[in-house]
CSV table of C-alpha atoms in Angstrom, one decimal:
chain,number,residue,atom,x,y,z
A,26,UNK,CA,-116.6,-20.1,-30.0
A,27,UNK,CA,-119.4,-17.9,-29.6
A,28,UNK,CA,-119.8,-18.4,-26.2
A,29,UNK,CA,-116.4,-17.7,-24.7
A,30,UNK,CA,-116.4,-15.7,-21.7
A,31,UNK,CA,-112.8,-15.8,-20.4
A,32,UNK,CA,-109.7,-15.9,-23.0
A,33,UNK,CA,-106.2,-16.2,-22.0
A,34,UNK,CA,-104.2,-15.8,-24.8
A,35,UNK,CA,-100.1,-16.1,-25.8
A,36,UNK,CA,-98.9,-16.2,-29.1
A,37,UNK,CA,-95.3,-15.3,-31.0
A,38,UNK,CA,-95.9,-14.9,-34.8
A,39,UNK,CA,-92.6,-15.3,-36.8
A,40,UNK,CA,-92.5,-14.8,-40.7
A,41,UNK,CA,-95.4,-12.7,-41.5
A,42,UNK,CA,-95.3,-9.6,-43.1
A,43,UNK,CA,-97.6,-7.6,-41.0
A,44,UNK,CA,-98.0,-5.9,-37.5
A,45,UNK,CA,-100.5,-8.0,-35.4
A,46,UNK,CA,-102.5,-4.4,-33.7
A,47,UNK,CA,-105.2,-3.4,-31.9
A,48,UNK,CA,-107.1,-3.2,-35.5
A,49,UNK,CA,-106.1,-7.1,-36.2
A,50,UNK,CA,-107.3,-8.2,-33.1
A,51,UNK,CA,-110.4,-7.0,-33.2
A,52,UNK,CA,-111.2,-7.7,-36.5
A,53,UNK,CA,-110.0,-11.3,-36.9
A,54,UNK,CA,-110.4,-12.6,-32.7
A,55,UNK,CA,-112.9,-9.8,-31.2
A,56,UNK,CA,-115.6,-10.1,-33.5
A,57,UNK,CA,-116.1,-13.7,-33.4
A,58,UNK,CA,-116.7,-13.6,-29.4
A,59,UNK,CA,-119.1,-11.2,-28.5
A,60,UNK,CA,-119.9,-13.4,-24.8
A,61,UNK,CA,-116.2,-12.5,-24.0
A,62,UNK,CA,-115.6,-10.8,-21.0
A,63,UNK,CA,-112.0,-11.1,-20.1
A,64,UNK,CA,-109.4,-11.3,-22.4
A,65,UNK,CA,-105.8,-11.1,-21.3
A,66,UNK,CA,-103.0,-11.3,-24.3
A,67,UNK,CA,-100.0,-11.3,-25.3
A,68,UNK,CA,-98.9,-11.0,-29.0
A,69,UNK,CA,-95.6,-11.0,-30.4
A,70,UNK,CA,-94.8,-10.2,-34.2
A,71,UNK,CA,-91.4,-10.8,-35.7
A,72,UNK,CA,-91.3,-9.3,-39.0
A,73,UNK,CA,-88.2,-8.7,-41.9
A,74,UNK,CA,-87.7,-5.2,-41.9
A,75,UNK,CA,-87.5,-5.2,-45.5
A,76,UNK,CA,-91.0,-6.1,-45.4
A,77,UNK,CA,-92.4,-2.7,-43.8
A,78,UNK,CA,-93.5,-0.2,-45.9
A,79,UNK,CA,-93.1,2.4,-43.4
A,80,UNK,CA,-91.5,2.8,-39.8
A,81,UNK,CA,-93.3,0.9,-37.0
A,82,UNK,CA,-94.3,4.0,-34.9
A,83,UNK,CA,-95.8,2.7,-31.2
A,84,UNK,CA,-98.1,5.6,-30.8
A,85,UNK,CA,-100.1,4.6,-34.0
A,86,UNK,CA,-99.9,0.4,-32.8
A,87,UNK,CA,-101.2,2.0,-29.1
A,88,UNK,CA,-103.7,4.3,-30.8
A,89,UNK,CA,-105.1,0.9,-32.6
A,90,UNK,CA,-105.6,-1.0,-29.2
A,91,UNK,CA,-108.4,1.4,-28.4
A,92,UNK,CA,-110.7,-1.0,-30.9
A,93,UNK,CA,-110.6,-4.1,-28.3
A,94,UNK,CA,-112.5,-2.5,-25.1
A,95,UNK,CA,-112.0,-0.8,-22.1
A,96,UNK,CA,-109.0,-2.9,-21.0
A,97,UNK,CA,-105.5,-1.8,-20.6
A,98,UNK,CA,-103.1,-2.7,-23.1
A,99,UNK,CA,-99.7,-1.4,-24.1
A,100,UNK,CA,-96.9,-2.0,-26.9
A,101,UNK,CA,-93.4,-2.2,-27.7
A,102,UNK,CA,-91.6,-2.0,-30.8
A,103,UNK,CA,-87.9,-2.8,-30.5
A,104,UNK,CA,-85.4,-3.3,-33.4
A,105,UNK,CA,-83.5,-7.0,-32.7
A,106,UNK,CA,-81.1,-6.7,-35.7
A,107,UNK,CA,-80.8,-4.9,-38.8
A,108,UNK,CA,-83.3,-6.8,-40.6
A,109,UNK,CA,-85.9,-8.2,-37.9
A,110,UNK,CA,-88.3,-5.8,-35.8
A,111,UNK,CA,-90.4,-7.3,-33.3
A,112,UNK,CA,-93.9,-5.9,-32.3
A,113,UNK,CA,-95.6,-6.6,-29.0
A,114,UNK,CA,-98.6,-5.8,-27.9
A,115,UNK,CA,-100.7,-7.0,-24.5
A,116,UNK,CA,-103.1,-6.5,-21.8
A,117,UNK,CA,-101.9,-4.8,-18.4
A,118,UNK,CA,-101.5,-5.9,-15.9
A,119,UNK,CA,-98.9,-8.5,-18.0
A,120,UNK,CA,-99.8,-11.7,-16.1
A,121,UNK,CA,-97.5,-13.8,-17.8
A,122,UNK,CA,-94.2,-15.4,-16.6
A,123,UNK,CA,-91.9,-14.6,-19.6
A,124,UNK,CA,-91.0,-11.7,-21.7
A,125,UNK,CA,-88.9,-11.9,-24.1
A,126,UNK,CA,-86.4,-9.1,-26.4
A,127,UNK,CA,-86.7,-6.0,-24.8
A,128,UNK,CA,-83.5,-4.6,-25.8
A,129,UNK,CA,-83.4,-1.1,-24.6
A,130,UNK,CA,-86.8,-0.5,-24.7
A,131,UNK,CA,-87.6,-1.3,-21.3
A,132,UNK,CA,-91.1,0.2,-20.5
A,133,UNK,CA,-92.1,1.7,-17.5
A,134,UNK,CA,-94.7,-0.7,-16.3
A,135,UNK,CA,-95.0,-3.0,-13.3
A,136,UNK,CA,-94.6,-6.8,-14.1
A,137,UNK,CA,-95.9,-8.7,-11.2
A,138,UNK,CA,-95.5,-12.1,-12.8
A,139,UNK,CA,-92.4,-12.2,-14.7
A,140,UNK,CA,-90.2,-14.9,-13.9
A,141,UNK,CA,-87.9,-14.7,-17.1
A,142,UNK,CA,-87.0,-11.7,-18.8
A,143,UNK,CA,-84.9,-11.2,-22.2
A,144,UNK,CA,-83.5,-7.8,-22.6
C-alpha cells in the first residue's frame, strides 16, 4: 500500500500486552505509506494490568504521538477494572460516531460526531 493517500482508520485491540502509541504507529503503519496524506485514527488498547511493567502515564503515550506528523492527536488512559486498563489514542478532530469507556476521564475536547458515548 505504497501509494495510499487518504487512511481512515478504527481499530480496538483486546489481549495484547502492549500500549499501541505514537512510537507503534509510526513504526509498524507510518513507514510503510510514505504517499499518505491524511490519516485519521482511532486506536483502542485493552490490556491485563498485570501485564504492565510500569504505570501507563498519558503524558509519555502523548509525547510519543509527536512521531506520526503534524496532525492533532490526543490520548486517554482510563482504568475499567482492577485488572484491565484501556489506552486510546486518535487524531482530532475525533470524526468518529462512537466512543467507548471513558469512565471519569472525560477529556476536554470537542466531539462533533459522536453519536454514542460509554462513560
Amino acid at each position: 500500500m505504497p501509494y495510499l493517500e487518504h487512511l481512515t482508520l478504527y481499530l480496538c485491540i483486546k489481549g495484547q500486552n502492549r500500549i499501541i502509541d505514537g512510537t507503534c504507529v509510526q513504526d509498524d503503519i507510518l513507514v510503510y505509506m510514505p504517499q499518505l496524506h491524511s490519516f485519521t485514527f482511532y486506536i483502542s488498547t485493552y490490556i491485563d494490568s498485570g501485564d504492565l511493567r510500569h504505570n501507563i502515564a498519558r503524558q509519555h503515550i502523548n509525547q510519543t504521538l509527536i512521531n506520526i506528523g503534524p496532525q492533532n492527536a490526543t490520548t486517554i488512559v482510563n482504568r475499567l477494572s482492577r485488572s484491565v486498563v484501556e489506552c486510546s489514542i486518535f487524531s482530532l478532530p475525533f470524526a468518529f460516531a462512537y466512543l467507548g469507556s471513558l469512565g471519569n476521564t472525560f477529556p476536554n475536547i470537542v466531539f462533533n460526531y459522536i453519536t454514542y458515548i460509554v462513560v
